[in-house]
Protein backbone atom coordinates (compact mmCIF):
# COMPACT_ATOMS: atom_id res chain seq x y z
CA UNK A 1 0.00 0.00 0.00
CA UNK A 2 1.34 3.42 -0.92
CA UNK A 3 1.56 5.59 2.17
CA UNK A 4 2.97 9.00 2.99
CA UNK A 5 4.14 9.80 6.50
CA UNK A 6 5.11 13.10 8.06
CA UNK A 7 6.99 13.26 11.31
CA UNK A 8 6.73 15.07 13.66
CA UNK A 9 3.02 15.88 13.74
CA UNK A 10 3.80 19.19 15.45
CA UNK A 11 6.89 21.33 15.85
CA UNK A 12 7.53 24.52 17.82
CA UNK A 13 10.64 26.62 17.24
CA UNK A 14 11.86 30.11 18.15
CA UNK A 15 11.90 32.78 15.47
CA UNK A 16 15.03 32.85 13.33
CA UNK A 17 15.77 29.15 13.56
CA UNK A 18 16.41 27.06 10.46
CA UNK A 19 14.24 23.96 10.41
CA UNK A 20 13.55 20.79 8.45
CA UNK A 21 10.21 19.07 7.91
CA UNK A 22 10.24 15.43 6.90
CA UNK A 23 8.11 13.41 4.50
CA UNK A 24 8.58 9.71 3.79
CA UNK A 25 6.83 7.48 1.25
CA UNK A 26 6.67 3.71 0.99
CA UNK A 27 6.89 3.28 -2.79
CA UNK A 28 9.86 4.98 -4.44
CA UNK A 29 8.38 4.89 -7.99
CA UNK A 30 6.93 8.39 -7.72
CA UNK A 31 6.10 10.75 -10.57
CA UNK A 32 6.47 13.87 -8.45
CA UNK A 33 6.02 15.23 -4.94
CA UNK A 34 4.28 18.44 -3.90
CA UNK A 35 4.63 20.44 -0.68
CA UNK A 36 1.66 22.52 0.50
CA UNK A 37 0.99 25.04 3.24
CA UNK A 38 -2.37 25.25 5.00
CA UNK A 39 -3.40 28.05 7.34
CA UNK A 40 -6.20 27.33 9.85
CA UNK A 41 -9.58 27.12 8.17
CA UNK A 42 -8.10 27.77 4.72
CA UNK A 43 -7.36 25.84 1.57
CA UNK A 44 -3.97 24.47 0.57
CA UNK A 45 -1.34 26.65 -1.07
CA UNK A 46 1.21 24.93 -3.28
CA UNK A 47 4.77 25.74 -2.19
CA UNK A 48 7.06 23.54 -4.24
CA UNK A 49 6.77 20.64 -6.65
CA UNK A 50 9.67 18.26 -7.32
CA UNK A 51 9.67 15.98 -10.32
CA UNK A 52 11.07 12.47 -9.87
CA UNK A 53 14.13 13.42 -11.96
CA UNK A 54 14.98 16.39 -9.72
CA UNK A 55 16.94 16.46 -6.48
CA UNK A 56 15.70 19.77 -5.13
CA UNK A 57 13.63 22.87 -5.72
CA UNK A 58 13.98 26.29 -4.13
CA UNK A 59 11.64 29.21 -3.61
CA UNK A 60 12.83 32.08 -1.45
CA UNK A 61 13.58 30.74 2.04
CA UNK A 62 12.17 27.32 1.16
CA UNK A 63 14.13 24.41 -0.22
CA UNK A 64 12.65 21.01 -0.88
CA UNK A 65 14.80 17.97 -1.54
CA UNK A 66 13.94 14.54 -2.86
CA UNK A 67 15.72 11.23 -2.34
CA UNK A 68 13.69 8.57 -4.13
CA UNK A 69 15.97 5.69 -3.21
CA UNK A 70 15.39 6.26 0.49
CA UNK A 71 11.75 7.31 0.05
CA UNK A 72 12.25 10.70 1.63
CA UNK A 73 11.68 14.38 0.99
CA UNK A 74 12.55 17.28 3.25
CA UNK A 75 11.33 20.86 3.34
CA UNK A 76 13.97 23.23 4.67
CA UNK A 77 12.81 26.62 5.96
CA UNK A 78 15.56 29.15 6.55
CA UNK A 79 15.38 31.91 9.15
CA UNK A 80 11.89 31.02 10.28
CA UNK A 81 9.34 33.77 11.01
CA UNK A 82 6.08 33.81 12.97
CA UNK A 83 4.30 34.14 9.62
CA UNK A 84 5.58 30.67 8.70
CA UNK A 85 3.30 29.18 11.35
CA UNK A 86 0.94 26.81 9.53
CA UNK A 87 0.45 23.15 8.74
CA UNK A 88 2.73 21.80 6.02
CA UNK A 89 1.59 18.82 3.96
CA UNK A 90 3.41 16.73 1.43
CA UNK A 91 1.66 14.76 -1.28
CA UNK A 92 2.96 12.18 -3.74
CA UNK A 93 1.76 11.61 -7.30
CA UNK A 94 2.52 8.11 -8.58
CA UNK A 95 0.59 8.15 -11.82
CA UNK A 96 1.38 11.36 -13.70
CA UNK A 97 -1.66 12.64 -15.60
CA UNK A 98 -3.79 9.81 -14.25
CA UNK A 99 -2.32 9.81 -10.78
CA UNK A 100 -4.14 11.04 -7.70
CA UNK A 101 -2.22 12.68 -4.86
CA UNK A 102 -1.56 10.67 -1.73
CA UNK A 103 -1.25 13.01 1.25
CA UNK A 104 0.60 12.85 4.52
CA UNK A 105 -1.22 14.08 7.59
CA UNK A 106 0.94 17.17 7.87
CA UNK A 107 3.29 18.83 10.33
CA UNK A 108 1.86 21.71 12.32
CA UNK A 109 4.59 24.34 12.69
CA UNK A 110 4.55 27.08 15.29
CA UNK A 111 7.24 29.76 15.16
CA UNK A 112 7.42 31.73 18.41
CA UNK A 113 8.47 35.41 18.33
CA UNK B 1 -7.91 36.69 -11.69
CA UNK B 2 -7.60 32.93 -12.13
CA UNK B 3 -8.43 30.51 -9.39
CA UNK B 4 -10.83 28.14 -7.72
CA UNK B 5 -13.86 29.35 -5.83
CA UNK B 6 -15.92 27.38 -3.36
CA UNK B 7 -19.19 28.51 -1.91
CA UNK B 8 -20.43 28.94 0.66
CA UNK B 9 -17.55 29.20 3.11
CA UNK B 10 -19.71 27.91 5.97
CA UNK B 11 -22.78 25.70 5.61
CA UNK B 12 -25.16 24.47 8.27
CA UNK B 13 -27.73 21.75 7.69
CA UNK B 14 -30.08 19.56 9.64
CA UNK B 15 -29.52 15.84 9.66
CA UNK B 16 -31.38 14.07 6.87
CA UNK B 17 -31.09 16.91 4.37
CA UNK B 18 -29.06 16.75 1.19
CA UNK B 19 -26.71 19.66 0.58
CA UNK B 20 -24.71 20.73 -2.48
CA UNK B 21 -21.29 22.36 -2.30
CA UNK B 22 -20.18 24.50 -5.21
CA UNK B 23 -16.77 24.45 -6.87
CA UNK B 24 -15.88 26.62 -9.86
CA UNK B 25 -12.54 27.14 -11.58
CA UNK B 26 -11.43 29.51 -14.33
CA UNK B 27 -8.01 27.95 -14.82
CA UNK B 28 -9.13 25.94 -17.85
CA UNK B 29 -8.15 22.76 -16.00
CA UNK B 30 -9.53 19.44 -17.17
CA UNK B 31 -9.25 17.53 -13.92
CA UNK B 32 -11.13 18.40 -10.73
CA UNK B 33 -11.18 16.78 -7.30
CA UNK B 34 -13.12 16.74 -4.04
CA UNK B 35 -11.42 16.00 -0.73
CA UNK B 36 -12.65 15.75 2.78
CA UNK B 37 -10.46 16.85 5.71
CA UNK B 38 -11.05 15.82 9.31
CA UNK B 39 -8.81 16.63 12.28
CA UNK B 40 -5.96 14.14 12.50
CA UNK B 41 -7.07 12.30 9.33
CA UNK B 42 -5.38 14.22 6.56
CA UNK B 43 -7.05 14.69 3.19
CA UNK B 44 -9.17 11.90 1.77
CA UNK B 45 -10.32 11.77 -1.84
CA UNK B 46 -14.09 11.63 -2.37
CA UNK B 47 -14.55 11.93 -6.15
CA UNK B 48 -12.54 13.10 -9.12
CA UNK B 49 -13.17 13.96 -12.72
CA UNK B 50 -10.56 13.90 -15.47
CA UNK B 51 -12.86 15.27 -18.16
CA UNK B 52 -16.35 16.69 -18.66
CA UNK B 53 -19.20 14.17 -18.29
CA UNK B 54 -16.94 11.65 -16.59
CA UNK B 55 -16.04 11.08 -12.95
CA UNK B 56 -14.71 8.33 -10.69
CA UNK B 57 -15.10 7.39 -7.05
CA UNK B 58 -12.25 8.10 -4.70
CA UNK B 59 -11.49 6.40 -1.40
CA UNK B 60 -14.59 7.55 0.50
CA UNK B 61 -17.37 8.09 -2.08
CA UNK B 62 -20.20 6.50 -0.10
CA UNK B 63 -22.91 9.04 0.73
CA UNK B 64 -21.68 11.57 -1.85
CA UNK B 65 -22.54 12.33 -5.47
CA UNK B 66 -21.09 14.62 -8.12
CA UNK B 67 -21.73 15.86 -11.62
CA UNK B 68 -19.43 17.33 -14.27
CA UNK B 69 -21.58 18.95 -16.93
CA UNK B 70 -19.21 21.87 -17.54
CA UNK B 71 -15.44 22.06 -17.50
CA UNK B 72 -15.49 24.91 -14.98
CA UNK B 73 -17.84 23.34 -12.45
CA UNK B 74 -17.76 20.24 -10.24
CA UNK B 75 -20.50 20.38 -7.56
CA UNK B 76 -20.55 17.89 -4.70
CA UNK B 77 -23.78 16.72 -3.08
CA UNK B 78 -23.61 15.38 0.45
CA UNK B 79 -26.59 13.09 0.81
CA UNK B 80 -28.45 11.97 3.90
CA UNK B 81 -26.74 8.59 3.48
CA UNK B 82 -23.40 10.06 4.54
CA UNK B 83 -23.10 9.04 8.20
CA UNK B 84 -20.65 11.70 9.38
CA UNK B 85 -20.96 14.66 7.00
CA UNK B 86 -19.56 17.35 9.32
CA UNK B 87 -16.11 18.16 7.90
CA UNK B 88 -14.03 20.61 5.91
CA UNK B 89 -14.43 20.04 2.15
CA UNK B 90 -11.76 21.04 -0.34
CA UNK B 91 -12.01 21.24 -4.10
CA UNK B 92 -8.94 21.12 -6.33
CA UNK B 93 -8.06 21.14 -9.99
CA UNK B 94 -5.10 20.57 -12.24
CA UNK B 95 -4.18 20.75 -15.88
CA UNK B 96 -3.70 17.56 -17.87
CA UNK B 97 -1.52 19.38 -20.38
CA UNK B 98 1.35 20.33 -18.12
CA UNK B 99 4.25 18.07 -17.32
CA UNK B 100 4.03 18.75 -13.61
CA UNK B 101 0.28 18.15 -13.11
CA UNK B 102 0.49 20.56 -10.19
CA UNK B 103 -2.70 20.59 -8.17
CA UNK B 104 -4.38 23.81 -6.99
CA UNK B 105 -6.92 24.13 -4.21
CA UNK B 106 -9.93 26.27 -3.42
CA UNK B 107 -10.51 27.93 -0.02
CA UNK B 108 -12.77 25.18 1.28
CA UNK B 109 -16.30 24.84 2.68
CA UNK B 110 -16.91 23.93 6.30
CA UNK B 111 -20.08 21.87 6.58
CA UNK B 112 -21.78 21.37 9.93
CA UNK B 113 -24.70 18.98 10.20
CA UNK B 114 -26.72 18.82 13.42
Tab-separated table of C-alpha atoms in Angstrom, chain A residues 3 7 22 36 40 46 48 75 84 86 91-92 101 108-109 112-113:
chain	number	residue	atom	x	y	z
A	3	UNK	CA	1.557	5.588	2.167
A	7	UNK	CA	6.987	13.257	11.315
A	22	UNK	CA	10.239	15.427	6.898
A	36	UNK	CA	1.663	22.519	0.498
A	40	UNK	CA	-6.198	27.328	9.852
A	46	UNK	CA	1.214	24.927	-3.278
A	48	UNK	CA	7.062	23.539	-4.238
A	75	UNK	CA	11.326	20.859	3.335
A	84	UNK	CA	5.580	30.674	8.703
A	86	UNK	CA	0.942	26.814	9.534
A	91	UNK	CA	1.657	14.762	-1.284
A	92	UNK	CA	2.957	12.181	-3.740
A	101	UNK	CA	-2.222	12.677	-4.859
A	108	UNK	CA	1.859	21.712	12.319
A	109	UNK	CA	4.591	24.337	12.688
A	112	UNK	CA	7.422	31.732	18.405
A	113	UNK	CA	8.473	35.413	18.330
